[in-house]
Amino acid sequence: MIIMNFNNTLPVILSLIPLVFGAVWKLSNGKFTTHKSMGLVAIVVLAGGLVYMQSAFESEASMLLLASAILLSAFCAIISQDNTQEALATHASIMIVLGLSMGVLLNQEIVSRVFLCGLLGLIATSLNRKQHNTYRTKIIFLHIILAIIFSLGSAFVEEDLQMFSGLFLAVTFLPLAPFHLPFVGRIKDAKESLSSFWIVVWIIIGLGELNRIYSGLTTEMLFILSLLALISAVYASLAALGQRFNSLFVASATVAHVALIWGLLEVFPGFHKWGISFGITLAFVMGGISLAFSFIRKRYGWKTLGILPGLASPMPRLGVAMVLLVSFALFLPLFPIFSGLIDMPTIVNSNIEIGMVSFLILVVWLGGGWYFIQMLHQTAFGEARSDVPYSDLRLTEFVAVSALLLGAAYSGMIH
């Protein structure tokens, strides 16, 4: 009985550690080095807790893997921070989001849903504080309120309603058009490295939600989701081609590639064998691109693609990071296909499904090749401006981007 109680209590304790740190930092001032050191120590403690849970409690391996991905992203977001006044608020936000997301992944049933409601409430509060009265923001706010209701209700309703609630949460956090607006809005409004961290957290939570409901998806549901994935991929690819702002570009590219996960559910069974590893790879690559962009925004206030071309020459570390990230991104559609074919046979049942999935892969691959290469030419290549005092990535910034790249390589090629 004591072991069972500790099994249930430890995930809550691990989730509360960063949450308490973040809440205290939000309400009080402190030294930058103290916040940074304590944040890194908290991440190490959480990592040790995950290792202990895996060895002692036989916790679900997929959920621990997802939690580890969020920890790595939090580590990268913290070590890349420079000593500024904004960094203190960023540290606090990272720790709060880390605690809430760990609570969602590590806990069961009602406790997990309480943490998810806290995460959704944090997003809704940030929208409300900005006092945007646009029609789009009102839709996002209503979407989040519905997600909170479904999240709480799913713990008390019948099995059919639980499936519907879980599916709504899954298409929200693994964003499919037209359920992608909260994701795009959050990435657009996030500052500095928080944008990168939110990309990883958002996708990881979505992978966890899809993993919960995957076994209950019917053939009819999978077909509808495949069709919706195709529409979402076309829409998001066109949106990425037309984006001028780097944050919206990354958000649109992420939505386009997430469609692959939904589209391939009907092709390859065993989502936990290929989908989770691909989703983590996608999150790390898109998070890495967003993190690299945040370093430039921090230096020059740059938000529009094309304003600062030729960065690879005066900033070689950034140039190497961008080329590697884009090169990795260009081959993203291949990872779930190879993983699916290696681990299990395809189970496509009709020519319609084969054609739909093939077209989806083609849209994402060709679209990604187009807008990623265009983005690379607008930033890394070309002639550098003579009126800009270029400053290359610091070692900690380069380490942060490299860690995300290594994480993507491990998840996509080895795991």
Short mmCIF file of C-alpha atoms in Angstrom, two decimals:
data_model
loop_
_atom_site.label_atom_id
_atom_site.label_comp_id
_atom_site.label_asym_id
_atom_site.label_seq_id
_atom_site.Cartn_x
_atom_site.Cartn_y
_atom_site.Cartn_z
CA MET A 1 0.00 0.00 0.00
CA ILE A 2 2.84 2.40 0.86
CA ILE A 3 4.53 1.64 -2.49
CA MET A 4 1.27 2.27 -4.37
CA ASN A 5 0.76 5.57 -2.57
CA PHE A 6 4.31 6.66 -3.34
CA ASN A 7 3.77 5.61 -6.95
CA ASN A 8 0.84 8.02 -7.14
CA THR A 9 2.48 10.77 -5.09
CA LEU A 10 5.90 10.99 -6.76
CA PRO A 11 4.57 12.26 -10.14
CA VAL A 12 2.67 15.01 -8.33
CA ILE A 13 5.76 16.01 -6.35
CA LEU A 14 7.91 16.09 -9.50
CA SER A 15 5.30 18.27 -11.23
CA LEU A 16 5.02 20.69 -8.32
CA ILE A 17 8.77 21.33 -8.01
CA PRO A 18 9.14 23.53 -11.12
CA LEU A 19 5.61 24.87 -10.70
CA VAL A 20 6.39 26.24 -7.24
CA PHE A 21 9.71 27.70 -8.40
CA GLY A 22 8.00 29.45 -11.31
CA ALA A 23 5.17 30.83 -9.20
CA VAL A 24 7.58 32.21 -6.59
CA TRP A 25 9.75 33.80 -9.29
CA LYS A 26 6.69 35.41 -10.84
CA LEU A 27 5.85 37.13 -7.56
CA SER A 28 9.36 38.17 -6.51
CA ASN A 29 12.55 39.52 -7.98
CA GLY A 30 15.81 37.66 -7.87
CA LYS A 31 19.23 37.32 -9.41
CA PHE A 32 19.57 36.00 -12.93
CA THR A 33 22.30 33.51 -12.05
CA THR A 34 20.30 32.19 -9.09
CA HIS A 35 17.20 31.62 -11.22
CA LYS A 36 19.18 29.97 -13.97
CA SER A 37 21.08 27.68 -11.59
CA MET A 38 17.97 26.67 -9.67
CA GLY A 39 16.10 26.00 -12.91
CA LEU A 40 18.85 23.71 -14.18
CA VAL A 41 19.03 21.90 -10.82
CA ALA A 42 15.26 21.37 -10.92
CA ILE A 43 15.56 19.85 -14.40
CA VAL A 44 18.28 17.49 -13.18
CA VAL A 45 16.07 16.45 -10.23
CA LEU A 46 13.15 15.82 -12.57
CA ALA A 47 15.35 13.77 -14.89
CA GLY A 48 16.45 11.66 -11.93
CA GLY A 49 12.82 11.23 -10.91
CA LEU A 50 11.91 9.97 -14.39
CA VAL A 51 14.75 7.44 -14.30
CA TYR A 52 13.58 6.25 -10.89
CA MET A 53 9.97 5.95 -12.05
CA GLN A 54 10.98 3.84 -15.02
CA SER A 55 13.08 1.44 -12.95
CA ALA A 56 10.97 1.21 -9.79
CA PHE A 57 7.36 1.65 -10.89
CA GLU A 58 7.35 0.25 -14.42
CA SER A 59 5.69 3.43 -15.65
CA GLU A 60 4.52 3.65 -19.24
CA ALA A 61 7.65 4.09 -21.34
CA SER A 62 6.01 6.32 -23.95
CA MET A 63 4.86 8.88 -21.37
CA LEU A 64 8.30 8.98 -19.77
CA LEU A 65 9.84 9.52 -23.20
CA LEU A 66 7.47 12.42 -23.85
CA ALA A 67 8.26 13.93 -20.45
CA SER A 68 11.99 13.60 -21.19
CA ALA A 69 11.51 15.53 -24.45
CA ILE A 70 9.91 18.42 -22.56
CA LEU A 71 12.76 18.37 -20.04
CA LEU A 72 15.35 18.64 -22.81
CA SER A 73 13.50 21.54 -24.38
CA ALA A 74 13.25 23.32 -21.03
CA PHE A 75 16.98 22.82 -20.49
CA CYS A 76 17.73 24.38 -23.91
CA ALA A 77 15.38 27.29 -23.27
CA ILE A 78 16.99 28.09 -19.91
CA ILE A 79 20.68 27.78 -20.79
CA SER A 80 20.23 29.97 -23.88
CA GLN A 81 18.94 32.91 -21.82
CA ASP A 82 21.09 36.01 -21.57
CA ASN A 83 21.30 38.19 -18.45
CA THR A 84 18.42 40.60 -19.08
CA GLN A 85 15.40 41.74 -17.09
CA GLU A 86 13.09 39.89 -19.49
CA ALA A 87 15.02 36.67 -18.87
CA LEU A 88 13.79 36.55 -15.27
CA ALA A 89 10.15 36.54 -16.39
CA THR A 90 11.00 33.99 -19.09
CA HIS A 91 12.61 31.67 -16.53
CA ALA A 92 9.48 31.84 -14.38
CA SER A 93 7.20 31.10 -17.35
CA ILE A 94 9.34 28.17 -18.46
CA MET A 95 9.20 26.61 -15.00
CA ILE A 96 5.42 27.07 -14.68
CA VAL A 97 4.74 25.54 -18.10
CA LEU A 98 7.23 22.75 -17.34
CA GLY A 99 5.47 21.86 -14.09
CA LEU A 100 2.00 21.89 -15.63
CA SER A 101 3.01 19.84 -18.66
CA MET A 102 4.86 17.27 -16.53
CA GLY A 103 1.73 17.00 -14.41
CA VAL A 104 -0.34 16.24 -17.51
CA LEU A 105 2.00 13.50 -18.72
CA LEU A 106 3.05 11.78 -15.50
CA ASN A 107 -0.23 11.61 -13.59
CA GLN A 108 -3.37 9.58 -14.15
CA GLU A 109 -7.04 10.42 -14.70
CA ILE A 110 -8.38 13.38 -12.71
CA VAL A 111 -4.98 14.64 -11.49
CA SER A 112 -3.68 14.80 -15.06
CA ARG A 113 -6.82 16.66 -16.15
CA VAL A 114 -6.41 19.21 -13.36
CA PHE A 115 -2.89 20.00 -14.57
CA LEU A 116 -4.15 20.19 -18.17
CA CYS A 117 -6.83 22.66 -17.13
CA GLY A 118 -4.13 24.70 -15.43
CA LEU A 119 -2.09 24.73 -18.63
CA LEU A 120 -5.12 25.74 -20.71
CA GLY A 121 -6.06 28.37 -18.13
CA LEU A 122 -2.56 29.83 -18.37
CA ILE A 123 -2.97 30.15 -22.14
CA ALA A 124 -6.41 31.71 -21.78
CA THR A 125 -5.13 34.18 -19.18
CA SER A 126 -2.30 35.30 -21.43
CA LEU A 127 -4.79 35.98 -24.22
CA ASN A 128 -7.07 37.90 -21.87
CA ARG A 129 -4.22 40.06 -20.55
CA LYS A 130 -3.36 41.25 -24.02
CA GLN A 131 -6.95 42.53 -24.38
CA HIS A 132 -7.20 41.73 -28.04
CA ASN A 133 -10.75 42.20 -29.28
CA THR A 134 -10.29 40.66 -32.70
CA TYR A 135 -12.67 38.01 -33.97
CA ARG A 136 -9.80 35.54 -34.27
CA THR A 137 -8.77 35.96 -30.63
CA LYS A 138 -12.35 35.48 -29.46
CA ILE A 139 -12.48 32.19 -31.36
CA ILE A 140 -9.21 31.10 -29.74
CA PHE A 141 -10.53 32.01 -26.28
CA LEU A 142 -13.75 30.07 -26.87
CA HIS A 143 -11.75 27.08 -28.15
CA ILE A 144 -9.64 27.03 -24.99
CA ILE A 145 -12.73 27.27 -22.77
CA LEU A 146 -14.24 24.28 -24.58
CA ALA A 147 -10.96 22.39 -24.15
CA ILE A 148 -11.06 23.07 -20.39
CA ILE A 149 -14.67 21.82 -20.20
CA PHE A 150 -13.87 18.69 -22.20
CA SER A 151 -10.75 18.08 -20.14
CA LEU A 152 -12.61 18.16 -16.82
CA GLY A 153 -15.67 16.38 -18.15
CA SER A 154 -13.71 13.50 -19.67
CA ALA A 155 -12.97 12.12 -16.20
CA PHE A 156 -16.65 11.76 -15.31
CA VAL A 157 -18.58 10.99 -18.50
CA GLU A 158 -19.27 7.75 -20.36
CA GLU A 159 -16.74 6.06 -22.65
CA ASP A 160 -18.15 7.49 -25.89
CA LEU A 161 -18.03 11.04 -24.56
CA GLN A 162 -14.54 10.40 -23.22
CA MET A 163 -13.43 9.48 -26.74
CA PHE A 164 -14.98 12.65 -28.17
CA SER A 165 -13.38 14.81 -25.48
CA GLY A 166 -9.99 13.17 -25.95
CA LEU A 167 -10.18 13.57 -29.73
CA PHE A 168 -10.99 17.28 -29.38
CA LEU A 169 -7.98 17.74 -27.12
CA ALA A 170 -5.78 15.70 -29.46
CA VAL A 171 -6.61 17.74 -32.59
CA THR A 172 -6.06 20.89 -30.53
CA PHE A 173 -2.58 19.98 -29.31
CA LEU A 174 -1.59 18.05 -32.44
CA PRO A 175 -3.02 20.95 -34.40
CA LEU A 176 -5.16 20.24 -37.42
CA ALA A 177 -6.96 23.01 -39.28
CA PRO A 178 -9.41 24.41 -38.24
CA PHE A 179 -8.39 23.49 -34.67
CA HIS A 180 -4.93 25.06 -35.04
CA LEU A 181 -5.71 28.65 -34.04
CA PRO A 182 -4.78 28.34 -30.32
CA PHE A 183 -1.41 26.85 -31.28
CA VAL A 184 -0.65 29.54 -33.86
CA GLY A 185 -1.77 32.28 -31.47
CA ARG A 186 0.38 30.98 -28.62
CA ILE A 187 3.50 30.68 -30.79
CA LYS A 188 2.94 34.13 -32.26
CA ASP A 189 2.64 35.82 -28.85
CA ALA A 190 5.43 33.92 -27.04
CA LYS A 191 8.66 35.83 -26.49
CA GLU A 192 12.28 34.77 -27.00
CA SER A 193 12.94 31.08 -26.30
CA LEU A 194 9.42 30.58 -24.93
CA SER A 195 8.20 30.20 -28.51
CA SER A 196 10.50 27.22 -29.04
CA PHE A 197 9.54 25.70 -25.69
CA TRP A 198 5.82 26.08 -26.40
CA ILE A 199 6.19 24.29 -29.76
CA VAL A 200 7.70 21.25 -28.03
CA VAL A 201 5.25 21.30 -25.11
CA TRP A 202 2.23 21.69 -27.39
CA ILE A 203 3.15 18.78 -29.66
CA ILE A 204 4.21 16.53 -26.77
CA ILE A 205 0.90 17.07 -24.97
CA GLY A 206 -0.88 16.28 -28.23
CA LEU A 207 1.09 13.05 -28.64
CA GLY A 208 0.11 12.05 -25.11
CA GLU A 209 -3.58 12.76 -25.78
CA LEU A 210 -3.53 10.81 -29.05
CA ASN A 211 -1.75 7.92 -27.34
CA ARG A 212 -4.56 7.79 -24.76
CA ILE A 213 -7.36 7.49 -27.33
CA TYR A 214 -5.62 5.71 -30.20
CA SER A 215 -6.94 2.24 -29.43
CA GLY A 216 -10.52 3.53 -29.48
CA LEU A 217 -10.39 5.17 -32.93
CA THR A 218 -12.69 3.46 -35.42
CA THR A 219 -12.11 2.97 -39.14
CA GLU A 220 -14.62 5.73 -39.92
CA MET A 221 -12.84 8.13 -37.54
CA LEU A 222 -9.46 7.34 -39.10
CA PHE A 223 -10.77 8.04 -42.60
CA ILE A 224 -12.24 11.39 -41.55
CA LEU A 225 -9.01 12.30 -39.76
CA SER A 226 -7.00 11.38 -42.89
CA LEU A 227 -9.18 13.63 -45.01
CA LEU A 228 -8.89 16.45 -42.48
CA ALA A 229 -5.11 15.93 -42.39
CA LEU A 230 -4.90 16.35 -46.15
CA ILE A 231 -6.89 19.59 -46.04
CA SER A 232 -4.79 20.84 -43.12
CA ALA A 233 -1.52 20.02 -44.91
CA VAL A 234 -2.53 21.91 -48.07
CA TYR A 235 -3.77 24.92 -46.10
CA ALA A 236 -0.75 25.11 -43.76
CA SER A 237 1.77 24.65 -46.60
CA LEU A 238 0.22 27.53 -48.54
CA ALA A 239 0.13 29.60 -45.34
CA ALA A 240 3.84 28.95 -44.70
CA LEU A 241 4.69 30.07 -48.25
CA GLY A 242 2.91 33.35 -47.69
CA GLN A 243 4.18 34.16 -44.19
CA ARG A 244 6.40 37.19 -43.67
CA PHE A 245 6.84 36.80 -39.91
CA ASN A 246 9.22 34.11 -38.68
CA SER A 247 7.04 32.94 -35.76
CA LEU A 248 4.00 32.44 -37.99
CA PHE A 249 6.18 30.72 -40.58
CA VAL A 250 7.37 28.14 -38.04
CA ALA A 251 3.83 27.66 -36.69
CA SER A 252 2.40 27.06 -40.18
CA ALA A 253 5.22 24.65 -41.09
CA THR A 254 4.58 22.74 -37.87
CA VAL A 255 0.86 22.38 -38.60
CA ALA A 256 1.67 21.13 -42.11
CA HIS A 257 4.00 18.40 -40.82
CA VAL A 258 1.72 17.40 -37.93
CA ALA A 259 -0.81 16.39 -40.60
CA LEU A 260 1.48 13.45 -41.42
CA ILE A 261 0.85 11.93 -38.00
CA TRP A 262 -2.91 12.02 -38.46
CA GLY A 263 -2.79 10.89 -42.08
CA LEU A 264 -0.62 7.85 -41.38
CA LEU A 265 -2.70 6.54 -38.47
CA GLU A 266 -4.77 4.52 -40.93
CA VAL A 267 -1.70 3.22 -42.74
CA PHE A 268 0.53 2.02 -39.90
CA PRO A 269 -0.89 0.46 -36.73
CA GLY A 270 0.90 0.76 -33.40
CA PHE A 271 1.01 4.53 -33.11
CA HIS A 272 3.27 4.33 -30.05
CA LYS A 273 5.95 2.57 -32.13
CA TRP A 274 6.33 5.17 -34.90
CA GLY A 275 4.11 8.18 -34.15
CA ILE A 276 5.61 9.22 -30.83
CA SER A 277 9.20 9.09 -32.07
CA PHE A 278 8.30 11.05 -35.20
CA GLY A 279 6.29 13.60 -33.20
CA ILE A 280 9.24 14.21 -30.87
CA THR A 281 11.57 14.58 -33.86
CA LEU A 282 9.19 17.09 -35.43
CA ALA A 283 8.88 19.04 -32.18
CA PHE A 284 12.66 19.28 -31.73
CA VAL A 285 13.32 20.38 -35.34
CA MET A 286 10.62 23.06 -35.35
CA GLY A 287 11.59 24.10 -31.83
CA GLY A 288 15.22 24.39 -32.95
CA ILE A 289 14.32 26.61 -35.90
CA SER A 290 12.18 28.80 -33.64
CA LEU A 291 14.99 28.99 -31.07
CA ALA A 292 17.47 30.09 -33.72
CA PHE A 293 15.06 32.78 -34.87
CA SER A 294 14.61 33.96 -31.26
CA PHE A 295 18.35 34.65 -30.95
CA ILE A 296 18.18 36.99 -33.94
CA ARG A 297 15.04 38.69 -32.63
CA LYS A 298 16.78 39.24 -29.29
CA ARG A 299 19.77 40.91 -30.98
CA TYR A 300 18.09 42.99 -33.67
CA GLY A 301 14.34 42.91 -33.03
CA TRP A 302 13.99 41.04 -36.35
CA LYS A 303 10.59 39.45 -36.98
CA THR A 304 10.19 39.65 -40.75
CA LEU A 305 11.80 37.15 -43.10
CA GLY A 306 14.14 38.69 -45.67
CA ILE A 307 15.19 41.78 -43.68
CA LEU A 308 18.49 40.22 -42.54
CA PRO A 309 19.91 38.07 -45.35
CA GLY A 310 23.41 36.62 -45.49
CA LEU A 311 23.64 35.65 -41.81
CA ALA A 312 25.80 32.59 -42.47
CA SER A 313 28.85 34.67 -43.39
CA PRO A 314 29.13 37.04 -40.38
CA MET A 315 27.49 34.51 -38.02
CA PRO A 316 28.97 31.08 -38.92
CA ARG A 317 27.59 29.28 -35.86
CA LEU A 318 24.08 30.44 -36.71
CA GLY A 319 24.64 29.56 -40.36
CA VAL A 320 25.69 26.00 -39.51
CA ALA A 321 22.72 25.59 -37.16
CA MET A 322 20.22 26.89 -39.72
CA VAL A 323 21.58 24.72 -42.55
CA LEU A 324 21.49 21.58 -40.36
CA LEU A 325 18.00 22.33 -39.08
CA VAL A 326 16.57 22.97 -42.53
CA SER A 327 18.35 19.93 -43.97
CA PHE A 328 16.80 17.82 -41.23
CA ALA A 329 13.39 19.41 -41.81
CA LEU A 330 13.47 18.64 -45.54
CA PHE A 331 13.58 14.90 -44.80
CA LEU A 332 11.01 14.88 -41.99
CA PRO A 333 8.28 13.14 -44.08
CA LEU A 334 10.56 10.14 -44.57
CA PHE A 335 10.97 9.32 -40.87
CA PRO A 336 7.42 8.06 -40.13
CA ILE A 337 7.36 6.10 -43.39
CA PHE A 338 10.62 4.28 -42.66
CA SER A 339 9.64 3.67 -39.02
CA GLY A 340 6.24 2.35 -40.04
CA LEU A 341 7.58 0.05 -42.73
CA ILE A 342 10.31 -1.35 -40.50
CA ASP A 343 8.15 -1.99 -37.45
CA MET A 344 4.98 -3.33 -39.07
CA PRO A 345 3.28 -3.95 -42.42
CA THR A 346 0.93 -1.42 -43.97
CA ILE A 347 -2.79 -2.04 -43.61
CA VAL A 348 -4.21 0.28 -46.24
CA ASN A 349 -7.52 -1.18 -47.34
CA SER A 350 -8.40 0.67 -50.54
CA ASN A 351 -6.99 2.59 -53.46
CA ILE A 352 -8.74 5.72 -52.15
CA GLU A 353 -6.76 5.54 -48.90
CA ILE A 354 -3.50 4.84 -50.75
CA GLY A 355 -4.07 7.84 -53.01
CA MET A 356 -5.03 10.12 -50.13
CA VAL A 357 -1.98 9.23 -48.04
CA SER A 358 0.37 9.48 -51.03
CA PHE A 359 -0.98 12.92 -51.90
CA LEU A 360 -0.63 14.02 -48.27
CA ILE A 361 3.03 12.99 -48.17
CA LEU A 362 3.64 14.70 -51.52
CA VAL A 363 2.02 17.95 -50.35
CA VAL A 364 4.01 18.06 -47.12
CA TRP A 365 7.30 17.06 -48.74
CA LEU A 366 7.13 19.36 -51.78
CA GLY A 367 5.62 22.20 -49.79
CA GLY A 368 8.27 21.87 -47.08
CA GLY A 369 11.05 21.74 -49.66
CA TRP A 370 9.75 24.94 -51.19
CA TYR A 371 9.18 27.09 -48.12
CA PHE A 372 12.15 25.80 -46.08
CA ILE A 373 14.63 26.44 -48.89
CA GLN A 374 13.06 29.83 -49.52
CA MET A 375 13.41 30.66 -45.82
CA LEU A 376 17.03 29.54 -45.82
CA HIS A 377 17.86 31.77 -48.79
CA GLN A 378 16.14 34.71 -47.06
CA THR A 379 18.22 34.31 -43.90
CA ALA A 380 21.47 32.33 -44.15
CA PHE A 381 22.48 33.05 -47.74
CA GLY A 382 22.78 36.21 -49.78
CA GLU A 383 24.73 39.40 -49.12
CA ALA A 384 25.02 40.55 -45.53
CA ARG A 385 24.02 44.12 -44.70
CA SER A 386 26.85 46.55 -44.01
CA ASP A 387 24.86 48.59 -41.47
CA VAL A 388 24.25 45.74 -39.01
CA PRO A 389 26.67 44.94 -36.14
CA TYR A 390 26.55 41.16 -36.42
CA SER A 391 27.18 39.06 -33.34
CA ASP A 392 27.37 35.28 -33.68
CA LEU A 393 25.67 32.80 -31.36
CA ARG A 394 27.16 32.48 -27.91
CA LEU A 395 28.39 29.03 -26.88
CA THR A 396 25.32 28.36 -24.71
CA GLU A 397 23.01 29.34 -27.57
CA PHE A 398 24.82 27.05 -29.98
CA VAL A 399 24.73 24.22 -27.42
CA ALA A 400 20.96 24.70 -26.99
CA VAL A 401 20.26 24.41 -30.73
CA SER A 402 22.70 21.50 -31.05
CA ALA A 403 21.01 19.64 -28.20
CA LEU A 404 17.63 19.89 -29.95
CA LEU A 405 19.22 18.66 -33.18
CA LEU A 406 20.80 15.70 -31.41
CA GLY A 407 17.50 14.94 -29.72
CA ALA A 408 15.74 14.99 -33.09
CA ALA A 409 18.38 12.67 -34.59
CA TYR A 410 18.11 10.23 -31.68
CA SER A 411 14.32 10.14 -31.77
CA GLY A 412 14.03 9.94 -35.55
CA MET A 413 16.90 7.64 -36.46
CA ILE A 414 17.85 5.59 -33.41
CA HIS A 415 14.90 5.29 -31.05
#
